[in-house]
């Protein structure tokens, strides 16, 4: 006989943990099931450890910028303290006991096992079946997407997980993929002395962002010694004598001691039993409505929904799910028109809402404005490492911003003001009349608005 509970949360990554914890604190009987690490990708293989790596790499770059501004300085990169910090401060050497205890202390039951959905309201883990009176929350996240390149399977290639776990660095590295993950890790390793080659099938890196963003990032990494093969598709991978050789469509090759596959992420729900909920187990994502409902008494949150693979979106959707499950009178509905995103390269590239192309493709009457960060007073003062720009995209018919990019030193922080403007549909006329503190990087927003 099934054990009676209120809610079963399948997957305890960022979104699932938040959902399970808050529902338990509200007094519901909650069972959370996770086969890997409670907390998910972000604290163990993504956001947190990767930003520790980036922080260390940026310190190296800043030291090298001392010459000509504040004297002279030399730096000898050492990966050992970075790897040590990741193990001791971020991941507890990939032990999730702290996260499990945190969730249990909120009143949830945590089951470390594989979950299988067996019916409209039932989930099995191990030998126990749970029947959820209020429903099921799917929060199983995504896994690295590995393309079917001839010769790749069976080789000791890296994904982001192996890259984060690395205690020593290779002499050379080939990165497949010029998206955010590939670019961030490529720059980190290059700054620590690794010879890095990035292979990207699109004409430019960061292809989901403004073209100016991709160009800026590529030029920055090139200065760090990264080699790029753009518009190049990997056709075959060979591995022999400790060296990877990637053959490209044009016959050229790229070789490295390690190969990092950073070609995106995908859901892993084929064996979950989604068909028992009337959902397609082969779909590329679990479709949700504005209440993040995927069906009757079924919710989905986080990366599995395909609405941006961001921790902040998982938390956002978790809040909506929790309040909907608790049937709060003022429960919010989801809106993704002002989704922020940051690529933590140096310069840092933040974006919110639509790119110029996306806005034009949507049929909007588009106007844009842009200004280079070095032309701002703060950018001029900053000098070394001041590359970047602010770009705004306006719907001229409504007179509001529908998208923006903030690239440069602390670009992700400067993005916050632009995110508010897009989220709240603040009239551009109001933004023009704001007083922007001087001399700040965000003051350049005012300059970017002028052409509008």
Short mmCIF file of C-alpha atoms in Angstrom, two decimals:
data_model
loop_
_atom_site.label_atom_id
_atom_site.label_comp_id
_atom_site.label_asym_id
_atom_site.label_seq_id
_atom_site.Cartn_x
_atom_site.Cartn_y
_atom_site.Cartn_z
CA UNK A 1 0.00 0.00 0.00
CA UNK A 2 1.28 3.44 -0.95
CA UNK A 3 2.49 5.83 1.76
CA UNK A 4 0.23 8.86 1.94
CA UNK A 5 1.87 12.30 1.63
CA UNK A 6 0.84 15.72 0.39
CA UNK A 7 3.52 16.43 -2.22
CA UNK A 8 6.30 14.46 -3.88
CA UNK A 9 9.12 16.54 -5.34
CA UNK A 10 11.11 14.59 -7.93
CA UNK A 11 14.58 16.11 -8.15
CA UNK A 12 16.17 18.23 -5.45
CA UNK A 13 18.28 20.69 -7.37
CA UNK A 14 17.90 24.37 -6.67
CA UNK A 15 14.23 24.54 -7.68
CA UNK A 16 13.23 21.24 -6.15
CA UNK A 17 14.99 21.91 -2.86
CA UNK A 18 13.38 25.35 -2.59
CA UNK A 19 9.93 23.91 -3.37
CA UNK A 20 10.24 20.98 -0.96
CA UNK A 21 11.64 23.09 1.86
CA UNK A 22 9.01 25.80 1.70
CA UNK A 23 6.11 23.39 1.40
CA UNK A 24 7.40 21.43 4.38
CA UNK A 25 7.78 24.62 6.40
CA UNK A 26 4.16 25.39 5.55
CA UNK A 27 3.15 22.17 7.28
CA UNK A 28 2.69 19.85 4.32
CA UNK A 29 3.95 16.26 4.30
CA UNK A 30 6.66 16.45 1.65
CA UNK A 31 8.88 13.74 0.20
CA UNK A 32 11.81 14.83 -1.93
CA UNK A 33 13.56 12.25 -4.08
CA UNK A 34 17.05 12.79 -5.49
CA UNK A 35 19.38 10.21 -7.04
CA UNK A 36 22.46 12.44 -7.10
CA UNK A 37 23.28 15.47 -4.94
CA UNK A 38 20.72 17.55 -3.06
CA UNK A 39 21.22 21.08 -4.32
CA UNK A 40 21.79 20.01 -7.90
CA UNK A 41 24.24 21.23 -10.50
CA UNK A 42 24.62 24.82 -9.35
CA UNK A 43 26.44 24.42 -6.01
CA UNK A 44 28.51 21.40 -7.02
CA UNK A 45 29.30 21.67 -10.74
CA UNK A 46 27.99 25.02 -11.92
CA UNK A 47 27.39 28.49 -10.55
CA UNK A 48 29.33 28.39 -7.30
CA UNK A 49 32.55 26.48 -8.05
CA UNK A 50 32.86 27.94 -11.53
CA UNK A 51 32.66 31.46 -10.15
CA UNK A 52 35.38 30.58 -7.64
CA UNK A 53 37.50 29.58 -10.62
CA UNK A 54 36.60 32.79 -12.44
CA UNK A 55 37.40 34.91 -9.38
CA UNK A 56 40.86 33.35 -9.18
CA UNK A 57 41.48 33.77 -12.92
CA UNK A 58 40.36 37.41 -12.79
CA UNK A 59 42.82 38.11 -9.98
CA UNK A 60 45.58 36.87 -12.26
CA UNK A 61 44.39 39.17 -15.03
CA UNK A 62 44.10 42.16 -12.70
CA UNK A 63 47.64 41.59 -11.43
CA UNK A 64 48.88 41.68 -15.01
CA UNK A 65 47.10 45.01 -15.50
CA UNK A 66 49.12 46.73 -12.78
CA UNK A 67 51.94 47.67 -15.16
CA UNK A 68 51.61 51.20 -16.44
CA UNK A 69 48.96 52.16 -13.87
CA UNK A 70 50.25 51.29 -10.41
CA UNK A 71 53.81 50.07 -10.80
CA UNK A 72 54.91 46.62 -11.84
CA UNK A 73 53.71 43.18 -10.81
CA UNK A 74 54.24 39.56 -11.72
CA UNK A 75 52.09 36.55 -10.94
CA UNK A 76 52.74 32.81 -10.99
CA UNK A 77 49.40 31.02 -11.49
CA UNK A 78 48.81 28.05 -9.19
CA UNK A 79 45.71 25.88 -9.60
CA UNK A 80 46.15 24.04 -6.29
CA UNK A 81 44.48 26.66 -4.04
CA UNK A 82 41.57 26.94 -6.50
CA UNK A 83 40.92 23.19 -6.47
CA UNK A 84 41.31 23.15 -2.68
CA UNK A 85 38.81 25.96 -2.21
CA UNK A 86 36.26 24.25 -4.45
CA UNK A 87 36.52 21.08 -2.40
CA UNK A 88 36.59 22.63 1.05
CA UNK A 89 34.39 25.72 0.74
CA UNK A 90 31.93 24.97 -2.06
CA UNK A 91 31.28 21.26 -2.38
CA UNK A 92 32.51 19.45 0.76
CA UNK A 93 34.24 17.22 -1.81
CA UNK A 94 30.85 16.61 -3.42
CA UNK A 95 29.14 15.55 -0.23
CA UNK A 96 25.59 16.85 0.11
CA UNK A 97 24.98 16.03 3.78
CA UNK A 98 24.71 19.71 4.73
CA UNK A 99 22.05 20.23 2.08
CA UNK A 100 20.18 17.08 3.13
CA UNK A 101 20.21 18.18 6.77
CA UNK A 102 19.02 21.65 5.80
CA UNK A 103 16.02 20.21 4.01
CA UNK A 104 15.23 17.65 6.72
CA UNK A 105 15.36 20.38 9.35
CA UNK A 106 12.62 22.17 7.44
CA UNK A 107 10.42 19.11 7.85
CA UNK A 108 10.84 17.32 4.51
CA UNK A 109 11.65 13.66 4.04
CA UNK A 110 14.64 13.13 1.74
CA UNK A 111 15.00 9.90 -0.22
CA UNK A 112 18.29 9.29 -2.04
CA UNK A 113 17.16 7.00 -4.84
CA UNK A 114 15.88 6.92 -8.41
CA UNK A 115 12.27 8.07 -8.75
CA UNK A 116 9.75 6.47 -11.09
CA UNK A 117 6.32 7.97 -11.63
CA UNK A 118 3.86 5.08 -11.51
CA UNK A 119 0.52 6.84 -11.81
CA UNK A 120 -1.28 10.21 -11.82
CA UNK A 121 -0.43 10.84 -8.15
CA UNK A 122 2.09 8.13 -7.31
CA UNK A 123 5.88 7.92 -7.34
CA UNK A 124 8.07 4.94 -6.47
CA UNK A 125 11.55 5.18 -4.95
CA UNK A 126 13.22 1.93 -3.98
CA UNK A 127 10.64 -0.38 -2.44
CA UNK A 128 8.25 2.38 -1.40
CA UNK A 129 5.47 4.00 -3.37
CA UNK A 130 4.23 7.43 -2.36
CA UNK A 131 0.78 8.77 -3.11
CA UNK A 132 0.65 12.58 -3.24
CA UNK A 133 -2.70 14.07 -2.30
CA UNK A 134 -1.86 17.53 -3.58
CA UNK A 135 0.39 16.53 -6.44
CA UNK A 136 3.83 15.97 -7.90
CA UNK A 137 6.53 18.52 -8.65
CA UNK A 138 9.02 17.63 -11.39
CA UNK A 139 12.39 19.28 -10.87
CA UNK A 140 14.86 16.87 -12.46
CA UNK A 141 16.97 19.51 -14.18
CA UNK A 142 19.22 18.79 -17.14
CA UNK A 143 22.42 16.92 -17.92
CA UNK A 144 25.27 17.82 -20.29
CA UNK A 145 24.29 17.28 -23.92
CA UNK A 146 26.94 15.22 -25.70
CA UNK A 147 26.69 15.32 -29.50
CA UNK A 148 26.93 12.06 -31.50
CA UNK A 149 30.33 12.87 -33.00
CA UNK A 150 32.09 9.90 -34.54
CA UNK A 151 34.72 8.58 -32.15
CA UNK A 152 33.70 10.66 -29.12
CA UNK A 153 31.89 7.97 -27.16
CA UNK A 154 34.19 5.95 -24.94
CA UNK A 155 36.91 8.59 -24.75
CA UNK A 156 37.77 10.30 -21.43
CA UNK A 157 36.30 13.65 -22.48
CA UNK A 158 35.28 16.27 -19.94
CA UNK A 159 31.93 17.88 -19.35
CA UNK A 160 31.56 20.80 -16.94
CA UNK A 161 31.59 18.26 -14.09
CA UNK A 162 35.07 16.89 -14.81
CA UNK A 163 36.35 20.39 -15.47
CA UNK A 164 35.14 21.56 -12.07
CA UNK A 165 36.65 18.51 -10.35
CA UNK A 166 40.09 18.94 -11.94
CA UNK A 167 42.86 18.99 -9.34
CA UNK A 168 45.56 19.56 -11.94
CA UNK A 169 45.33 21.30 -15.28
CA UNK A 170 46.26 19.93 -18.69
CA UNK A 171 48.84 21.61 -20.89
CA UNK A 172 46.25 22.00 -23.64
CA UNK A 173 42.47 21.86 -24.00
CA UNK A 174 39.98 21.79 -26.85
CA UNK A 175 36.54 23.19 -25.99
CA UNK A 176 33.56 22.14 -28.09
CA UNK A 177 31.02 24.94 -27.78
CA UNK A 178 31.26 28.70 -27.56
CA UNK A 179 28.30 29.29 -25.27
CA UNK A 180 28.46 30.68 -21.75
CA UNK A 181 29.89 27.54 -20.11
CA UNK A 182 32.49 26.97 -22.79
CA UNK A 183 33.62 30.59 -22.83
CA UNK A 184 33.83 30.96 -19.06
CA UNK A 185 35.88 27.81 -18.59
CA UNK A 186 38.05 28.51 -21.65
CA UNK A 187 39.08 31.88 -20.23
CA UNK A 188 39.74 30.48 -16.77
CA UNK A 189 42.03 27.74 -18.03
CA UNK A 190 43.80 30.06 -20.48
CA UNK A 191 44.61 32.48 -17.67
CA UNK A 192 46.14 29.60 -15.75
CA UNK A 193 48.46 28.81 -18.65
CA UNK A 194 46.51 26.17 -20.57
CA UNK A 195 46.66 26.37 -24.38
CA UNK A 196 42.95 26.53 -25.27
CA UNK A 197 41.18 26.12 -28.60
CA UNK A 198 37.42 26.79 -28.85
CA UNK A 199 35.49 25.09 -31.64
CA UNK A 200 32.09 26.65 -32.35
CA UNK A 201 29.72 25.75 -35.16
CA UNK A 202 28.04 29.16 -35.28
CA UNK A 203 29.71 32.16 -36.95
CA UNK A 204 30.24 33.80 -33.56
CA UNK A 205 30.46 32.77 -29.92
CA UNK A 206 27.61 33.52 -27.48
CA UNK A 207 25.26 33.22 -30.43
CA UNK A 208 22.16 33.68 -28.26
CA UNK A 209 23.29 37.17 -27.27
CA UNK A 210 23.82 40.35 -29.26
CA UNK A 211 26.49 39.94 -31.98
CA UNK A 212 28.45 42.71 -30.27
CA UNK A 213 28.60 40.58 -27.12
CA UNK A 214 30.07 37.61 -28.94
CA UNK A 215 32.65 39.76 -30.68
CA UNK A 216 33.65 41.42 -27.41
CA UNK A 217 34.03 38.10 -25.59
CA UNK A 218 35.95 36.48 -28.41
CA UNK A 219 38.40 39.37 -28.66
CA UNK A 220 38.91 39.34 -24.87
CA UNK A 221 39.66 35.61 -24.80
CA UNK A 222 41.95 35.93 -27.80
CA UNK A 223 44.04 38.38 -25.78
CA UNK A 224 44.27 35.67 -23.12
CA UNK A 225 45.71 33.34 -25.75
CA UNK A 226 42.58 31.38 -26.74
CA UNK A 227 42.41 30.21 -30.36
CA UNK A 228 39.01 30.11 -32.07
CA UNK A 229 37.65 27.94 -34.86
CA UNK A 230 34.31 29.54 -35.73
CA UNK A 231 31.76 28.18 -38.18
CA UNK A 232 33.51 24.87 -37.66
CA UNK A 233 31.67 21.63 -36.97
CA UNK A 234 33.44 18.70 -35.36
CA UNK A 235 33.16 15.62 -37.57
CA UNK A 236 35.32 13.14 -35.73
CA UNK A 237 37.19 12.73 -32.46
CA UNK A 238 40.26 10.62 -32.00
CA UNK A 239 42.08 9.83 -28.76
CA UNK A 240 45.50 8.24 -28.61
CA UNK A 241 48.61 8.55 -26.46
CA UNK A 242 46.91 11.00 -24.10
CA UNK A 243 45.90 13.43 -26.84
CA UNK A 244 42.51 14.29 -28.35
CA UNK A 245 42.36 15.17 -32.04
CA UNK A 246 39.18 16.80 -33.31
CA UNK A 247 38.71 16.73 -37.07
CA UNK A 248 36.57 19.56 -38.40
CA UNK A 249 34.25 19.59 -41.41
CA UNK A 250 36.82 21.45 -43.52
CA UNK A 251 39.49 18.85 -42.80
CA UNK A 252 41.40 20.98 -40.29
CA UNK A 253 42.17 19.56 -36.85
CA UNK A 254 42.38 20.80 -33.26
CA UNK A 255 44.34 18.87 -30.66
CA UNK A 256 44.61 18.95 -26.88
CA UNK A 257 45.46 16.88 -23.87
CA UNK A 258 41.84 17.23 -22.73
CA UNK A 259 38.55 17.75 -24.55
CA UNK A 260 35.75 19.72 -22.88
CA UNK A 261 32.29 19.13 -24.35
CA UNK A 262 30.22 22.24 -23.65
CA UNK A 263 27.57 21.95 -26.36
CA UNK A 264 24.52 22.58 -24.23
CA UNK A 265 22.29 20.67 -21.84
CA UNK A 266 19.25 18.42 -22.19
CA UNK A 267 16.52 16.91 -20.05
CA UNK A 268 16.89 13.32 -18.91
CA UNK A 269 13.27 12.27 -18.41
CA UNK A 270 12.94 9.26 -20.73
CA UNK A 271 12.87 6.77 -17.85
CA UNK A 272 11.01 8.96 -15.36
CA UNK A 273 7.53 7.77 -16.28
CA UNK A 274 6.12 11.03 -17.60
CA UNK A 275 3.71 9.07 -19.77
CA UNK A 276 1.87 8.06 -16.58
CA UNK A 277 1.03 11.77 -16.20
CA UNK A 278 -0.06 12.16 -19.80
CA UNK A 279 3.21 13.87 -20.73
CA UNK A 280 5.58 13.05 -23.57
CA UNK A 281 8.69 11.35 -22.12
CA UNK A 282 10.68 12.11 -25.29
CA UNK A 283 9.92 15.85 -25.33
CA UNK A 284 12.83 18.27 -25.11
CA UNK A 285 11.23 19.90 -22.08
CA UNK A 286 8.23 19.71 -19.78
CA UNK A 287 5.79 22.36 -20.92
CA UNK A 288 4.24 24.47 -18.16
CA UNK A 289 1.59 27.19 -18.00
CA UNK A 290 1.73 30.51 -16.18
CA UNK A 291 1.25 28.70 -12.85
CA UNK A 292 4.11 26.31 -13.81
CA UNK A 293 1.54 23.55 -13.99
CA UNK A 294 2.33 20.71 -16.37
CA UNK A 295 -1.01 18.99 -15.84
CA UNK A 296 -3.64 18.18 -13.23
CA UNK A 297 -1.83 18.14 -9.87
CA UNK A 298 1.51 18.29 -11.67
CA UNK A 299 4.00 21.17 -11.55
CA UNK A 300 7.48 21.50 -13.05
CA UNK A 301 10.22 23.94 -12.10
CA UNK A 302 13.74 24.74 -13.18
CA UNK A 303 15.79 23.66 -16.18
CA UNK A 304 13.45 20.78 -17.03
CA UNK A 305 10.89 23.37 -18.20
CA UNK A 306 13.26 24.73 -20.85
CA UNK A 307 12.72 28.33 -19.75
CA UNK A 308 16.37 29.30 -19.50
CA UNK A 309 18.88 27.10 -17.68
CA UNK A 310 19.35 29.57 -14.84
CA UNK A 311 19.35 29.11 -11.08
CA UNK A 312 17.41 32.33 -10.68
CA UNK A 313 14.66 31.01 -12.95
CA UNK A 314 14.46 27.78 -10.93
CA UNK A 315 13.98 29.84 -7.76
CA UNK A 316 11.43 32.06 -9.51
CA UNK A 317 9.39 29.10 -10.73
CA UNK A 318 9.68 27.38 -7.34
CA UNK A 319 8.06 30.40 -5.69
CA UNK A 320 5.19 30.29 -8.17
CA UNK A 321 4.70 26.55 -7.67
CA UNK A 322 4.77 26.78 -3.88
CA UNK A 323 2.21 29.55 -3.74
CA UNK A 324 -0.03 27.81 -6.26
CA UNK A 325 0.13 24.51 -4.36
CA UNK A 326 -0.69 26.35 -1.13
CA UNK A 327 -3.59 28.01 -3.00
CA UNK A 328 -2.62 31.50 -1.90
CA UNK A 329 -5.15 34.09 -2.95
CA UNK A 330 -2.48 36.41 -4.34
CA UNK A 331 -0.34 33.69 -5.94
CA UNK A 332 1.65 35.20 -8.84
CA UNK A 333 1.85 33.92 -12.39
CA UNK A 334 5.01 33.55 -14.43
CA UNK A 335 6.28 36.11 -16.90
CA UNK A 336 9.63 35.68 -18.59
CA UNK A 337 9.78 38.92 -20.59
CA UNK A 338 12.60 40.28 -18.41
CA UNK A 339 14.70 37.15 -17.92
CA UNK A 340 18.21 38.26 -16.94
CA UNK A 341 21.32 36.28 -17.84
CA UNK A 342 25.02 36.84 -17.25
CA UNK A 343 28.07 35.28 -18.86
CA UNK A 344 30.84 35.65 -16.31
CA UNK A 345 33.72 36.17 -18.68
CA UNK A 346 35.99 39.20 -18.29
CA UNK A 347 34.48 41.50 -19.48
CA UNK A 348 31.26 40.33 -17.87
CA UNK A 349 28.28 40.22 -20.24
CA UNK A 350 24.78 40.68 -18.90
CA UNK A 351 21.61 40.59 -20.95
CA UNK A 352 17.92 40.96 -20.19
CA UNK A 353 14.81 40.50 -22.31
CA UNK A 354 15.04 40.48 -26.10
CA UNK A 355 18.05 41.00 -28.32
CA UNK A 356 17.66 43.39 -31.24
CA UNK A 357 17.15 40.49 -33.64
CA UNK A 358 14.58 38.82 -31.40
CA UNK A 359 12.67 42.09 -31.10
CA UNK A 360 12.66 42.61 -34.88
CA UNK A 361 11.65 38.99 -35.49
CA UNK A 362 8.72 39.57 -33.10
CA UNK A 363 7.53 42.36 -35.39
CA UNK A 364 8.25 45.23 -33.01
CA UNK A 365 9.05 48.75 -34.15
CA UNK A 366 12.61 48.68 -32.90
CA UNK A 367 15.00 51.44 -32.03
CA UNK A 368 18.38 50.84 -30.44
CA UNK A 369 20.98 52.88 -28.61
CA UNK A 370 24.51 51.97 -27.64
CA UNK A 371 27.55 53.46 -25.99
CA UNK A 372 31.06 52.08 -25.37
CA UNK A 373 32.16 51.79 -21.74
CA UNK A 374 35.65 53.23 -22.44
CA UNK A 375 33.94 56.45 -23.59
CA UNK A 376 32.33 56.90 -20.17
CA UNK A 377 34.19 58.74 -17.45
CA UNK A 378 34.33 55.67 -15.22
CA UNK A 379 35.48 53.53 -18.13
CA UNK A 380 38.24 56.04 -18.94
CA UNK A 381 39.34 56.07 -15.30
CA UNK A 382 39.29 52.27 -15.14
CA UNK A 383 41.61 52.08 -18.16
CA UNK A 384 43.05 48.53 -18.23
CA UNK A 385 40.27 45.98 -18.65
CA UNK A 386 37.61 48.59 -19.44
CA UNK A 387 36.26 46.98 -22.61
CA UNK A 388 32.49 46.82 -22.94
CA UNK A 389 29.31 48.58 -23.98
CA UNK A 390 25.70 49.19 -23.04
CA UNK A 391 23.02 48.55 -25.63
CA UNK A 392 19.31 49.15 -25.25
CA UNK A 393 16.47 47.85 -27.41
CA UNK A 394 13.23 49.85 -27.44
CA UNK A 395 9.74 49.07 -28.65
CA UNK A 396 9.13 52.49 -30.20
CA UNK A 397 5.36 52.04 -30.33
CA UNK A 398 5.15 51.56 -26.55
CA UNK A 399 8.10 53.74 -25.66
CA UNK A 400 9.67 51.13 -23.36
CA UNK A 401 12.74 48.96 -23.34
CA UNK A 402 12.20 45.31 -24.26
CA UNK A 403 15.83 44.29 -23.98
CA UNK A 404 19.29 45.46 -23.00
CA UNK A 405 22.89 44.35 -22.72
CA UNK A 406 25.44 45.50 -20.17
CA UNK A 407 28.96 44.34 -21.00
CA UNK A 408 32.09 45.42 -19.19
CA UNK A 409 33.55 45.52 -15.68
CA UNK A 410 30.75 44.38 -13.31
CA UNK A 411 28.45 44.13 -16.32
CA UNK A 412 26.11 41.77 -14.49
CA UNK A 413 25.69 44.24 -11.63
CA UNK A 414 25.02 47.18 -13.96
CA UNK A 415 22.39 44.99 -15.63
CA UNK A 416 20.15 45.26 -12.57
CA UNK A 417 18.96 48.75 -13.44
CA UNK A 418 18.19 47.69 -16.99
CA UNK A 419 16.39 44.57 -15.75
CA UNK A 420 14.11 46.74 -13.62
CA UNK A 421 13.40 48.97 -16.60
CA UNK A 422 12.45 46.03 -18.83
CA UNK A 423 10.52 44.18 -16.12
CA UNK A 424 8.43 47.17 -15.08
CA UNK A 425 8.13 48.66 -18.57
CA UNK A 426 9.48 51.98 -17.32
CA UNK A 427 8.91 54.60 -20.02
CA UNK A 428 12.11 55.57 -21.82
CA UNK A 429 11.14 59.19 -21.23
CA UNK A 430 11.32 58.50 -17.49
CA UNK A 431 14.67 56.72 -17.81
CA UNK A 432 16.07 59.72 -19.68
CA UNK A 433 15.11 62.01 -16.81
CA UNK A 434 16.79 59.91 -14.14
CA UNK A 435 19.82 61.17 -12.26
CA UNK A 436 22.67 58.71 -12.80
CA UNK A 437 25.43 58.87 -10.21
CA UNK A 438 28.80 60.17 -11.42
CA UNK A 439 31.27 58.67 -12.15
CA UNK A 440 29.82 55.17 -12.31
CA UNK A 441 29.68 52.47 -14.94
CA UNK A 442 25.88 52.56 -14.81
CA UNK A 443 25.87 56.22 -15.81
CA UNK A 444 26.56 54.99 -19.33
CA UNK A 445 22.94 53.82 -19.44
CA UNK A 446 21.94 57.46 -19.85
CA UNK A 447 24.27 57.80 -22.85
CA UNK A 448 22.90 54.62 -24.45
CA UNK A 449 19.38 56.05 -24.18
CA UNK A 450 20.21 59.26 -26.07
CA UNK A 451 19.74 57.88 -29.62
CA UNK A 452 16.25 56.72 -28.72
#
